[in-house]
């Protein structure tokens, strides 16, 4: 019974954690360990509360909410609303929903690959809200170390092969 609520429980616990840290303008354990803080787009101040709220919400519930909406739209298209549409329009909309659902996974993987390559925006929610990180203590002078560059290339190759396989 509880297994069907696992994603919601996981997302809720993450939201609670980030609510107690990020929304309170405190560092997460990982940020504290690596000596970084979140900064705004201009790199002169901390992100506003509204920007942090949006980032935390999308980070914790974005994927879950998007998949739920796509599922509900597909159910509606296969139900009452779908009977009002022409069959070819319904088929195209369902195909589009499937494409969007598949594409979301690739967008998340592409974002991680870009992070490994450039060292900015590990989470897609940070990219959408332009929340960056700044080092508060030196531990690595080169933000894109050779290991991360290689990891980026491997991740991009995996993404390309997965996308190619899905399209064929």
GROMACS .gro file of C-alpha atoms in nm, residues 62-63 65-71 73 92-108 124 166-167:
model
   30
   62UNK     CA    1   0.858   1.935  -1.033
   63UNK     CA    2   0.911   1.592  -1.188
   65UNK     CA    3   0.386   1.710  -1.062
   66UNK     CA    4   0.472   1.715  -1.432
   67UNK     CA    5   0.425   1.340  -1.465
   68UNK     CA    6   0.096   1.360  -1.273
   69UNK     CA    7  -0.034   1.636  -1.504
   70UNK     CA    8   0.070   1.442  -1.815
   71UNK     CA    9  -0.105   1.131  -1.682
   73UNK     CA   10  -0.428   1.487  -1.949
   92UNK     CA   11  -0.155   1.341  -3.225
   93UNK     CA   12  -0.216   1.482  -2.876
   94UNK     CA   13  -0.152   1.144  -2.713
   95UNK     CA   14   0.164   1.108  -2.921
   96UNK     CA   15   0.273   1.455  -2.812
   97UNK     CA   16   0.215   1.366  -2.444
   98UNK     CA   17   0.426   1.055  -2.484
   99UNK     CA   18   0.700   1.259  -2.652
  100UNK     CA   19   0.698   1.520  -2.371
  101UNK     CA   20   0.714   1.249  -2.105
  102UNK     CA   21   1.013   1.082  -2.273
  103UNK     CA   22   1.184   1.414  -2.344
  104UNK     CA   23   1.170   1.518  -1.977
  105UNK     CA   24   1.406   1.237  -1.881
  106UNK     CA   25   1.653   1.345  -2.147
  107UNK     CA   26   1.636   1.709  -2.045
  108UNK     CA   27   1.729   1.613  -1.688
  124UNK     CA   28   1.735   2.182  -1.335
  166UNK     CA   29   1.420   0.562  -2.837
  167UNK     CA   30   1.375   0.733  -3.174
   0.00000   0.00000   0.00000
